[in-house]
PDB file of C-alpha atoms in Angstrom:
ATOM      1  CA  MET A   1     201.722 144.152 158.953  1.00 50.00           C
ATOM      2  CA  SER A   2     202.855 141.092 156.861  1.00 54.00           C
ATOM      3  CA  ASP A   3     200.735 138.631 154.938  1.00 55.00           C
ATOM      4  CA  GLU A   4     201.638 135.953 157.441  1.00 56.00           C
ATOM      5  CA  GLU A   5     200.206 137.957 160.215  1.00 56.00           C
ATOM      6  CA  LEU A   6     196.855 138.754 158.287  1.00 51.00           C
ATOM      7  CA  SER A   7     196.561 134.934 157.423  1.00 54.00           C
ATOM      8  CA  THR A   8     196.660 133.830 161.238  1.00 56.00           C
ATOM      9  CA  ASP A   9     193.466 133.221 163.272  1.00 58.00           C
ATOM     10  CA  LYS A  10     194.360 136.023 165.726  1.00 60.00           C
ATOM     11  CA  SER A  11     191.571 138.166 166.514  1.00 71.00           C
ATOM     12  CA  TYR A  12     191.973 141.981 166.549  1.00 79.00           C
ATOM     13  CA  SER A  13     189.523 144.515 167.786  1.00 82.00           C
ATOM     14  CA  ALA A  14     188.607 147.680 165.841  1.00 89.00           C
ATOM     15  CA  PRO A  15     185.249 148.908 167.617  1.00 87.00           C
ATOM     16  CA  ALA A  16     184.830 152.015 165.373  1.00 88.00           C
ATOM     17  CA  LEU A  17     185.158 149.794 162.166  1.00 91.00           C
ATOM     18  CA  GLU A  18     182.711 147.373 163.769  1.00 92.00           C
ATOM     19  CA  LYS A  19     180.306 149.987 164.591  1.00 91.00           C
ATOM     20  CA  GLY A  20     180.423 151.476 160.953  1.00 93.00           C
ATOM     21  CA  LEU A  21     180.065 148.100 159.544  1.00 93.00           C
ATOM     22  CA  ASP A  22     177.008 147.278 161.899  1.00 93.00           C
ATOM     23  CA  ILE A  23     175.286 150.402 160.503  1.00 94.00           C
ATOM     24  CA  LEU A  24     175.982 149.502 156.793  1.00 92.00           C
ATOM     25  CA  GLU A  25     174.767 145.948 157.519  1.00 90.00           C
ATOM     26  CA  SER A  26     171.592 147.295 159.375  1.00 91.00           C
ATOM     27  CA  LEU A  27     170.616 149.637 156.505  1.00 90.00           C
ATOM     28  CA  ALA A  28     171.143 147.001 153.919  1.00 82.00           C
ATOM     29  CA  GLU A  29     168.503 144.839 155.625  1.00 78.00           C
ATOM     30  CA  LYS A  30     165.866 147.695 155.301  1.00 75.00           C
ATOM     31  CA  GLU A  31     164.055 147.969 152.169  1.00 67.00           C
ATOM     32  CA  SER A  32     162.968 151.674 153.128  1.00 77.00           C
ATOM     33  CA  ALA A  33     164.834 154.455 154.712  1.00 87.00           C
ATOM     34  CA  VAL A  34     164.997 154.706 158.724  1.00 91.00           C
ATOM     35  CA  SER A  35     165.371 157.462 161.099  1.00 94.00           C
ATOM     36  CA  LEU A  36     168.386 157.782 163.476  1.00 94.00           C
ATOM     37  CA  ARG A  37     166.390 156.778 166.292  1.00 94.00           C
ATOM     38  CA  GLU A  38     165.162 153.459 164.546  1.00 94.00           C
ATOM     39  CA  LEU A  39     168.687 152.762 163.421  1.00 94.00           C
ATOM     40  CA  ALA A  40     169.983 153.150 166.947  1.00 94.00           C
ATOM     41  CA  GLU A  41     167.416 151.016 168.461  1.00 94.00           C
ATOM     42  CA  ARG A  42     167.949 148.290 165.959  1.00 92.00           C
ATOM     43  CA  LEU A  43     171.753 148.323 166.703  1.00 93.00           C
ATOM     44  CA  GLY A  44     170.886 148.481 170.417  1.00 93.00           C
ATOM     45  CA  LYS A  45     173.004 151.845 170.847  1.00 92.00           C
ATOM     46  CA  SER A  46     172.131 155.285 171.734  1.00 93.00           C
ATOM     47  CA  LYS A  47     171.704 158.031 168.930  1.00 92.00           C
ATOM     48  CA  ASN A  48     174.762 159.756 170.368  1.00 92.00           C
ATOM     49  CA  GLU A  49     176.845 156.539 169.832  1.00 91.00           C
ATOM     50  CA  ILE A  50     176.237 156.430 166.134  1.00 93.00           C
ATOM     51  CA  PHE A  51     175.725 160.131 165.194  1.00 92.00           C
ATOM     52  CA  ARG A  52     179.374 160.829 164.307  1.00 93.00           C
ATOM     53  CA  MET A  53     179.703 157.528 162.567  1.00 94.00           C
ATOM     54  CA  ILE A  54     176.670 158.417 160.530  1.00 94.00           C
ATOM     55  CA  HIS A  55     178.062 161.761 159.510  1.00 94.00           C
ATOM     56  CA  VAL A  56     181.245 160.293 158.389  1.00 94.00           C
ATOM     57  CA  LEU A  57     179.397 157.680 156.172  1.00 94.00           C
ATOM     58  CA  ILE A  58     177.437 160.332 154.624  1.00 94.00           C
ATOM     59  CA  ALA A  59     180.441 162.398 153.794  1.00 93.00           C
ATOM     60  CA  ARG A  60     182.231 159.469 152.297  1.00 93.00           C
ATOM     61  CA  GLY A  61     178.956 158.778 150.253  1.00 90.00           C
ATOM     62  CA  TYR A  62     178.050 155.379 151.653  1.00 90.00           C
ATOM     63  CA  VAL A  63     175.020 156.604 153.476  1.00 92.00           C
ATOM     64  CA  GLN A  64     172.395 159.127 152.138  1.00 90.00           C
ATOM     65  CA  ARG A  65     169.980 161.324 154.186  1.00 91.00           C
ATOM     66  CA  ASP A  66     166.565 162.371 152.913  1.00 89.00           C
ATOM     67  CA  SER A  67     166.636 166.267 153.123  1.00 88.00           C
ATOM     68  CA  ASP A  68     162.954 166.424 153.810  1.00 90.00           C
ATOM     69  CA  THR A  69     162.613 163.561 156.437  1.00 92.00           C
ATOM     70  CA  ASP A  70     166.176 163.006 157.612  1.00 92.00           C
ATOM     71  CA  GLU A  71     165.810 159.433 157.140  1.00 93.00           C
ATOM     72  CA  LEU A  72     168.815 157.246 156.266  1.00 93.00           C
ATOM     73  CA  SER A  73     169.382 154.770 153.517  1.00 89.00           C
ATOM     74  CA  LEU A  74     172.335 153.076 151.883  1.00 85.00           C
ATOM     75  CA  SER A  75     173.607 154.998 148.804  1.00 82.00           C
ATOM     76  CA  PRO A  76     174.443 152.970 145.623  1.00 73.00           C
ATOM     77  CA  LYS A  77     178.255 153.306 146.438  1.00 80.00           C
ATOM     78  CA  LEU A  78     178.541 149.814 147.941  1.00 80.00           C
ATOM     79  CA  PHE A  79     176.775 148.304 145.132  1.00 74.00           C
ATOM     80  CA  ALA A  80     179.190 149.966 142.883  1.00 72.00           C
ATOM     81  CA  LEU A  81     182.151 148.773 144.673  1.00 79.00           C
ATOM     82  CA  GLY A  82     180.839 145.343 144.540  1.00 75.00           C
ATOM     83  CA  LEU A  83     180.632 145.275 140.582  1.00 72.00           C
ATOM     84  CA  ARG A  84     184.375 146.080 140.675  1.00 75.00           C
ATOM     85  CA  THR A  85     185.364 142.638 142.263  1.00 75.00           C
ATOM     86  CA  PRO A  86     187.214 140.417 139.614  1.00 76.00           C
ATOM     87  CA  GLN A  87     184.300 137.842 139.891  1.00 76.00           C
ATOM     88  CA  SER A  88     181.620 140.313 139.150  1.00 76.00           C
ATOM     89  CA  ARG A  89     183.539 141.986 136.407  1.00 82.00           C
ATOM     90  CA  THR A  90     184.054 138.680 134.799  1.00 89.00           C
ATOM     91  CA  LEU A  91     180.532 137.693 134.912  1.00 92.00           C
ATOM     92  CA  LEU A  92     179.320 141.142 133.596  1.00 92.00           C
ATOM     93  CA  GLU A  93     181.933 141.134 130.756  1.00 93.00           C
ATOM     94  CA  ASN A  94     180.811 137.759 129.413  1.00 94.00           C
ATOM     95  CA  ALA A  95     177.185 138.236 130.200  1.00 96.00           C
ATOM     96  CA  LEU A  96     176.395 141.790 128.975  1.00 96.00           C
ATOM     97  CA  PRO A  97     177.145 141.206 125.091  1.00 96.00           C
ATOM     98  CA  GLU A  98     174.799 138.079 125.108  1.00 97.00           C
ATOM     99  CA  MET A  99     172.223 140.047 126.941  1.00 98.00           C
ATOM    100  CA  ARG A 100     172.372 142.959 124.367  1.00 97.00           C
ATOM    101  CA  LYS A 101     171.809 140.118 121.570  1.00 97.00           C
ATOM    102  CA  LEU A 102     169.063 138.608 123.655  1.00 97.00           C
ATOM    103  CA  ALA A 103     167.279 141.999 124.081  1.00 96.00           C
ATOM    104  CA  GLU A 104     167.544 142.589 120.306  1.00 95.00           C
ATOM    105  CA  ASP A 105     166.195 139.086 119.508  1.00 94.00           C
ATOM    106  CA  VAL A 106     163.181 138.934 121.823  1.00 94.00           C
ATOM    107  CA  ASN A 107     162.443 142.836 122.168  1.00 92.00           C
ATOM    108  CA  GLN A 108     162.309 142.310 125.990  1.00 94.00           C
ATOM    109  CA  ALA A 109     164.638 143.485 128.779  1.00 96.00           C
ATOM    110  CA  PRO A 110     167.012 140.800 130.376  1.00 97.00           C
ATOM    111  CA  HIS A 111     168.221 141.133 133.740  1.00 97.00           C
ATOM    112  CA  LEU A 112     171.215 139.530 135.266  1.00 97.00           C
ATOM    113  CA  VAL A 113     170.832 138.426 138.846  1.00 96.00           C
ATOM    114  CA  VAL A 114     172.944 137.026 141.612  1.00 94.00           C
ATOM    115  CA  ILE A 115     172.189 136.024 145.320  1.00 93.00           C
ATOM    116  CA  TYR A 116     173.844 137.786 148.238  1.00 86.00           C
ATOM    117  CA  LYS A 117     172.965 136.728 151.792  1.00 84.00           C
ATOM    118  CA  GLY A 118     169.516 135.437 150.997  1.00 91.00           C
ATOM    119  CA  ARG A 119     168.425 138.281 148.707  1.00 90.00           C
ATOM    120  CA  THR A 120     168.605 138.446 144.933  1.00 93.00           C
ATOM    121  CA  VAL A 121     170.488 141.449 143.534  1.00 90.00           C
ATOM    122  CA  ILE A 122     170.267 142.761 139.808  1.00 92.00           C
ATOM    123  CA  ILE A 123     173.724 143.438 138.759  1.00 92.00           C
ATOM    124  CA  GLY A 124     173.025 144.228 135.033  1.00 93.00           C
ATOM    125  CA  SER A 125     170.288 144.900 132.561  1.00 95.00           C
ATOM    126  CA  ILE A 126     169.681 145.728 128.955  1.00 96.00           C
ATOM    127  CA  PRO A 127     166.870 148.000 127.992  1.00 91.00           C
ATOM    128  CA  THR A 128     165.106 147.628 124.680  1.00 88.00           C
ATOM    129  CA  ASN A 129     163.760 149.962 122.047  1.00 81.00           C
ATOM    130  CA  SER A 130     160.203 148.715 122.498  1.00 80.00           C
ATOM    131  CA  ASP A 131     157.644 151.273 123.139  1.00 77.00           C
ATOM    132  CA  VAL A 132     156.709 149.282 126.215  1.00 77.00           C
ATOM    133  CA  THR A 133     159.256 147.386 128.314  1.00 78.00           C
ATOM    134  CA  PHE A 134     159.772 146.445 131.914  1.00 87.00           C
ATOM    135  CA  ASN A 135     163.070 147.385 133.283  1.00 85.00           C
ATOM    136  CA  ILE A 136     164.229 146.999 136.814  1.00 86.00           C
ATOM    137  CA  HIS A 137     166.816 149.016 138.457  1.00 86.00           C
ATOM    138  CA  LEU A 138     170.257 147.875 139.278  1.00 86.00           C
ATOM    139  CA  GLY A 139     170.540 146.848 143.145  1.00 84.00           C
ATOM    140  CA  TYR A 140     166.940 145.798 143.252  1.00 85.00           C
ATOM    141  CA  GLY A 141     166.330 142.555 145.394  1.00 86.00           C
ATOM    142  CA  ARG A 142     163.945 140.213 146.879  1.00 91.00           C
ATOM    143  CA  LEU A 143     164.083 137.261 149.181  1.00 94.00           C
ATOM    144  CA  ALA A 144     165.899 134.604 147.029  1.00 96.00           C
ATOM    145  CA  SER A 145     163.579 131.782 147.951  1.00 97.00           C
ATOM    146  CA  GLU A 146     160.560 133.771 146.714  1.00 96.00           C
ATOM    147  CA  ALA A 147     162.089 135.343 143.524  1.00 97.00           C
ATOM    148  CA  ALA A 148     162.046 133.345 140.356  1.00 97.00           C
ATOM    149  CA  SER A 149     165.768 134.607 139.727  1.00 98.00           C
ATOM    150  CA  GLY A 150     166.771 133.356 143.140  1.00 98.00           C
ATOM    151  CA  ARG A 151     164.974 130.017 143.098  1.00 98.00           C
ATOM    152  CA  VAL A 152     166.724 129.285 139.745  1.00 99.00           C
ATOM    153  CA  ILE A 153     170.119 129.962 141.117  1.00 98.00           C
ATOM    154  CA  MET A 154     169.409 127.936 144.211  1.00 99.00           C
ATOM    155  CA  ALA A 155     168.015 125.006 142.293  1.00 98.00           C
ATOM    156  CA  PHE A 156     171.216 124.376 140.630  1.00 98.00           C
ATOM    157  CA  GLN A 157     173.372 124.023 143.647  1.00 98.00           C
ATOM    158  CA  PRO A 158     174.790 121.056 145.618  1.00 96.00           C
ATOM    159  CA  ASP A 159     172.663 120.330 148.650  1.00 95.00           C
ATOM    160  CA  GLU A 160     175.161 121.733 151.046  1.00 96.00           C
ATOM    161  CA  LYS A 161     175.229 125.065 149.357  1.00 96.00           C
ATOM    162  CA  ARG A 162     171.424 125.023 148.793  1.00 97.00           C
ATOM    163  CA  GLN A 163     170.912 124.633 152.655  1.00 96.00           C
ATOM    164  CA  ILE A 164     173.367 127.506 153.310  1.00 95.00           C
ATOM    165  CA  MET A 165     171.293 129.665 150.937  1.00 96.00           C
ATOM    166  CA  LEU A 166     168.090 128.851 152.556  1.00 97.00           C
ATOM    167  CA  LYS A 167     169.590 129.568 156.049  1.00 94.00           C
ATOM    168  CA  ASP A 168     170.457 132.981 154.755  1.00 92.00           C
ATOM    169  CA  CYS A 169     166.682 133.192 153.433  1.00 94.00           C
ATOM    170  CA  ASP A 170     165.600 132.145 157.001  1.00 93.00           C
ATOM    171  CA  ALA A 171     167.503 135.223 158.534  1.00 88.00           C
ATOM    172  CA  GLN A 172     166.150 137.544 156.014  1.00 85.00           C
ATOM    173  CA  LEU A 173     162.671 136.455 156.455  1.00 89.00           C
ATOM    174  CA  GLY A 174     162.768 136.167 160.314  1.00 88.00           C
ATOM    175  CA  LYS A 175     161.594 132.703 160.322  1.00 94.00           C
ATOM    176  CA  LYS A 176     162.283 129.325 158.726  1.00 96.00           C
ATOM    177  CA  VAL A 177     161.445 128.751 155.043  1.00 97.00           C
ATOM    178  CA  ASP A 178     159.301 125.702 154.572  1.00 97.00           C
ATOM    179  CA  ARG A 179     161.861 123.140 153.529  1.00 96.00           C
ATOM    180  CA  LYS A 180     159.782 120.738 151.947  1.00 97.00           C
ATOM    181  CA  ALA A 181     157.775 123.275 149.749  1.00 97.00           C
ATOM    182  CA  ILE A 182     160.749 124.991 148.478  1.00 98.00           C
ATOM    183  CA  THR A 183     162.659 121.881 147.898  1.00 97.00           C
ATOM    184  CA  ASP A 184     159.804 120.537 145.723  1.00 98.00           C
ATOM    185  CA  VAL A 185     159.807 123.884 143.757  1.00 98.00           C
ATOM    186  CA  LEU A 186     163.619 123.786 143.273  1.00 98.00           C
ATOM    187  CA  ASP A 187     163.677 120.265 142.138  1.00 97.00           C
ATOM    188  CA  GLY A 188     160.973 120.988 139.721  1.00 98.00           C
ATOM    189  CA  ILE A 189     163.169 123.683 138.354  1.00 98.00           C
ATOM    190  CA  VAL A 190     166.069 121.289 137.918  1.00 98.00           C
ATOM    191  CA  GLU A 191     163.783 119.077 135.968  1.00 97.00           C
ATOM    192  CA  ARG A 192     162.611 121.668 133.633  1.00 97.00           C
ATOM    193  CA  GLY A 193     165.912 123.669 133.431  1.00 97.00           C
ATOM    194  CA  TYR A 194     164.093 127.042 133.746  1.00 98.00           C
ATOM    195  CA  ILE A 195     161.105 128.982 135.013  1.00 98.00           C
ATOM    196  CA  LEU A 196     158.140 130.262 133.168  1.00 97.00           C
ATOM    197  CA  GLY A 197     155.346 131.565 134.892  1.00 96.00           C
ATOM    198  CA  LYS A 198     153.275 134.508 136.285  1.00 95.00           C
ATOM    199  CA  SER A 199     155.445 136.952 138.353  1.00 92.00           C
ATOM    200  CA  THR A 200     154.944 136.596 142.060  1.00 87.00           C
ATOM    201  CA  ASP A 201     155.881 140.166 142.292  1.00 85.00           C
ATOM    202  CA  PHE A 202     154.228 142.134 139.525  1.00 87.00           C
ATOM    203  CA  VAL A 203     150.820 141.876 137.777  1.00 90.00           C
ATOM    204  CA  GLY A 204     150.858 141.520 133.972  1.00 90.00           C
ATOM    205  CA  ILE A 205     154.439 140.102 134.076  1.00 94.00           C
ATOM    206  CA  THR A 206     155.531 136.648 133.008  1.00 95.00           C
ATOM    207  CA  ASP A 207     158.867 135.560 134.417  1.00 97.00           C
ATOM    208  CA  ILE A 208     161.184 133.727 132.074  1.00 98.00           C
ATOM    209  CA  CYS A 209     164.474 132.775 133.838  1.00 98.00           C
ATOM    210  CA  CYS A 210     167.396 130.297 133.193  1.00 99.00           C
ATOM    211  CA  PRO A 211     170.540 129.779 135.183  1.00 99.00           C
ATOM    212  CA  ILE A 212     174.199 130.598 134.173  1.00 98.00           C
ATOM    213  CA  ILE A 213     176.318 127.543 135.195  1.00 97.00           C
ATOM    214  CA  ASP A 214     179.995 127.451 136.088  1.00 94.00           C
ATOM    215  CA  ALA A 215     182.594 124.650 135.353  1.00 92.00           C
ATOM    216  CA  ASP A 216     181.528 122.784 138.480  1.00 93.00           C
ATOM    217  CA  GLY A 217     177.902 122.711 137.375  1.00 95.00           C
ATOM    218  CA  ASN A 218     176.701 125.164 139.876  1.00 96.00           C
ATOM    219  CA  ALA A 219     174.507 128.227 139.056  1.00 98.00           C
ATOM    220  CA  VAL A 220     176.509 131.446 139.579  1.00 96.00           C
ATOM    221  CA  ALA A 221     173.889 133.830 138.338  1.00 97.00           C
ATOM    222  CA  SER A 222     170.529 133.740 136.417  1.00 98.00           C
ATOM    223  CA  ILE A 223     169.074 135.849 133.582  1.00 99.00           C
ATOM    224  CA  ILE A 224     165.462 136.851 133.999  1.00 98.00           C
ATOM    225  CA  ILE A 225     163.222 138.350 131.452  1.00 97.00           C
ATOM    226  CA  PRO A 226     160.139 139.960 133.082  1.00 95.00           C
ATOM    227  CA  HIS A 227     157.952 139.527 130.037  1.00 93.00           C
ATOM    228  CA  VAL A 228     155.352 142.279 129.475  1.00 88.00           C
ATOM    229  CA  ASP A 229     152.116 140.603 128.773  1.00 85.00           C
ATOM    230  CA  ARG A 230     150.290 142.584 126.187  1.00 79.00           C
ATOM    231  CA  VAL A 231     146.567 142.030 124.801  1.00 78.00           C
ATOM    232  CA  ALA A 232     147.789 142.031 121.028  1.00 73.00           C
ATOM    233  CA  ASP A 233     151.258 140.226 121.740  1.00 75.00           C
ATOM    234  CA  THR A 234     151.697 137.341 119.342  1.00 74.00           C
ATOM    235  CA  GLN A 235     155.185 136.472 120.723  1.00 83.00           C
ATOM    236  CA  ASN A 236     155.453 132.730 121.498  1.00 92.00           C
ATOM    237  CA  LEU A 237     156.856 132.428 125.205  1.00 94.00           C
ATOM    238  CA  THR A 238     158.364 129.062 124.271  1.00 95.00           C
ATOM    239  CA  ASP A 239     160.650 130.805 121.897  1.00 96.00           C
ATOM    240  CA  VAL A 240     161.655 133.348 124.443  1.00 96.00           C
ATOM    241  CA  VAL A 241     162.540 130.678 126.895  1.00 97.00           C
ATOM    242  CA  ASP A 242     164.782 128.953 124.092  1.00 97.00           C
ATOM    243  CA  ALA A 243     166.569 132.384 123.418  1.00 98.00           C
ATOM    244  CA  VAL A 244     167.244 132.957 127.127  1.00 98.00           C
ATOM    245  CA  LYS A 245     168.357 129.266 127.525  1.00 98.00           C
ATOM    246  CA  ARG A 246     170.868 129.658 124.557  1.00 98.00           C
ATOM    247  CA  ALA A 247     172.144 132.952 125.942  1.00 98.00           C
ATOM    248  CA  CYS A 248     172.823 131.473 129.260  1.00 98.00           C
ATOM    249  CA  GLU A 249     174.456 128.357 127.679  1.00 97.00           C
ATOM    250  CA  ARG A 250     176.898 130.642 125.808  1.00 97.00           C
ATOM    251  CA  ILE A 251     177.705 132.789 128.759  1.00 97.00           C
ATOM    252  CA  SER A 252     178.325 129.576 130.915  1.00 96.00           C
ATOM    253  CA  HIS A 253     180.746 128.246 128.356  1.00 95.00           C
ATOM    254  CA  ARG A 254     182.756 131.439 128.585  1.00 92.00           C
ATOM    255  CA  LEU A 255     183.179 131.329 132.460  1.00 85.00           C
TER     256      LEU A 255
END
C-alpha cells in the first residue's frame, strides 16, 4: 500500500483489530481489574467473542491476568510504548536533568505530568534521598479537571483546546464538568502562574505545580511536587514554588 493510499479518506474495515482496540480502550478506562464477564458486558459482546482476543493480548504482554482472581487489567506495555514517541522522548530528555537538580535542591520528589483523553498521566519522576518522600508510580492518573497537575496544563491553553480537554473530562466523569466553576479555577491559575495548596487526593500533602510551556505559549506538561508536610519542617514553600517555576522555565526554553 502506498503513502498516497494511506493518506486518503477511504474507510477500511478490520474487525479483529477494532475488537482488540476496543478491549484495550475499555481496560484503560477502568481504575481496577475487571472480570471477563464484566469486560464483555462493557463492550456489548459475549465472553466467547472476546475470549481468543484476550488470550492473544495476554500473550503479547498488553493485558495481564491476576492468577488468583482471573481479573484482567492493562499491563505497563502500552505506557512504555507511549514514552517512545518522539514528542515524549523530547519532553523527557529535556525535563529529567532539570528534575534531578530540582529534587536535589528542594529534597522533594518532582513528577512530570501530561494529559491524555481527560486524565493526567505521570510520565517521569525523580526520587530523593530524604528519609521520607512521596513518590507516585509512573502511569498513575486522575481526572484532569480535578488534579492539580491537570488543572495547570488545562489553564495554559487557548479556549478552543481547553474546551476539547473539558469534553474529554466529561466523557471520563460520565457527566458534564461545571464549566463556570472550573473556568474560575483555571483563570485563577493563569493569574498566579502556579498551584500551591493542599492536595485534593492525599492527606498531609501540599501540591506545588507549574506548567511547561511550548513555543506557542501553551502548556505541554506540568511538574508537580507532592510536598510532604512534616511537623518539624522548616522549608519555606514559597522557595519551593520558585524552584519549580525556574525548572519549568528552563525546560520550556529547550522545547
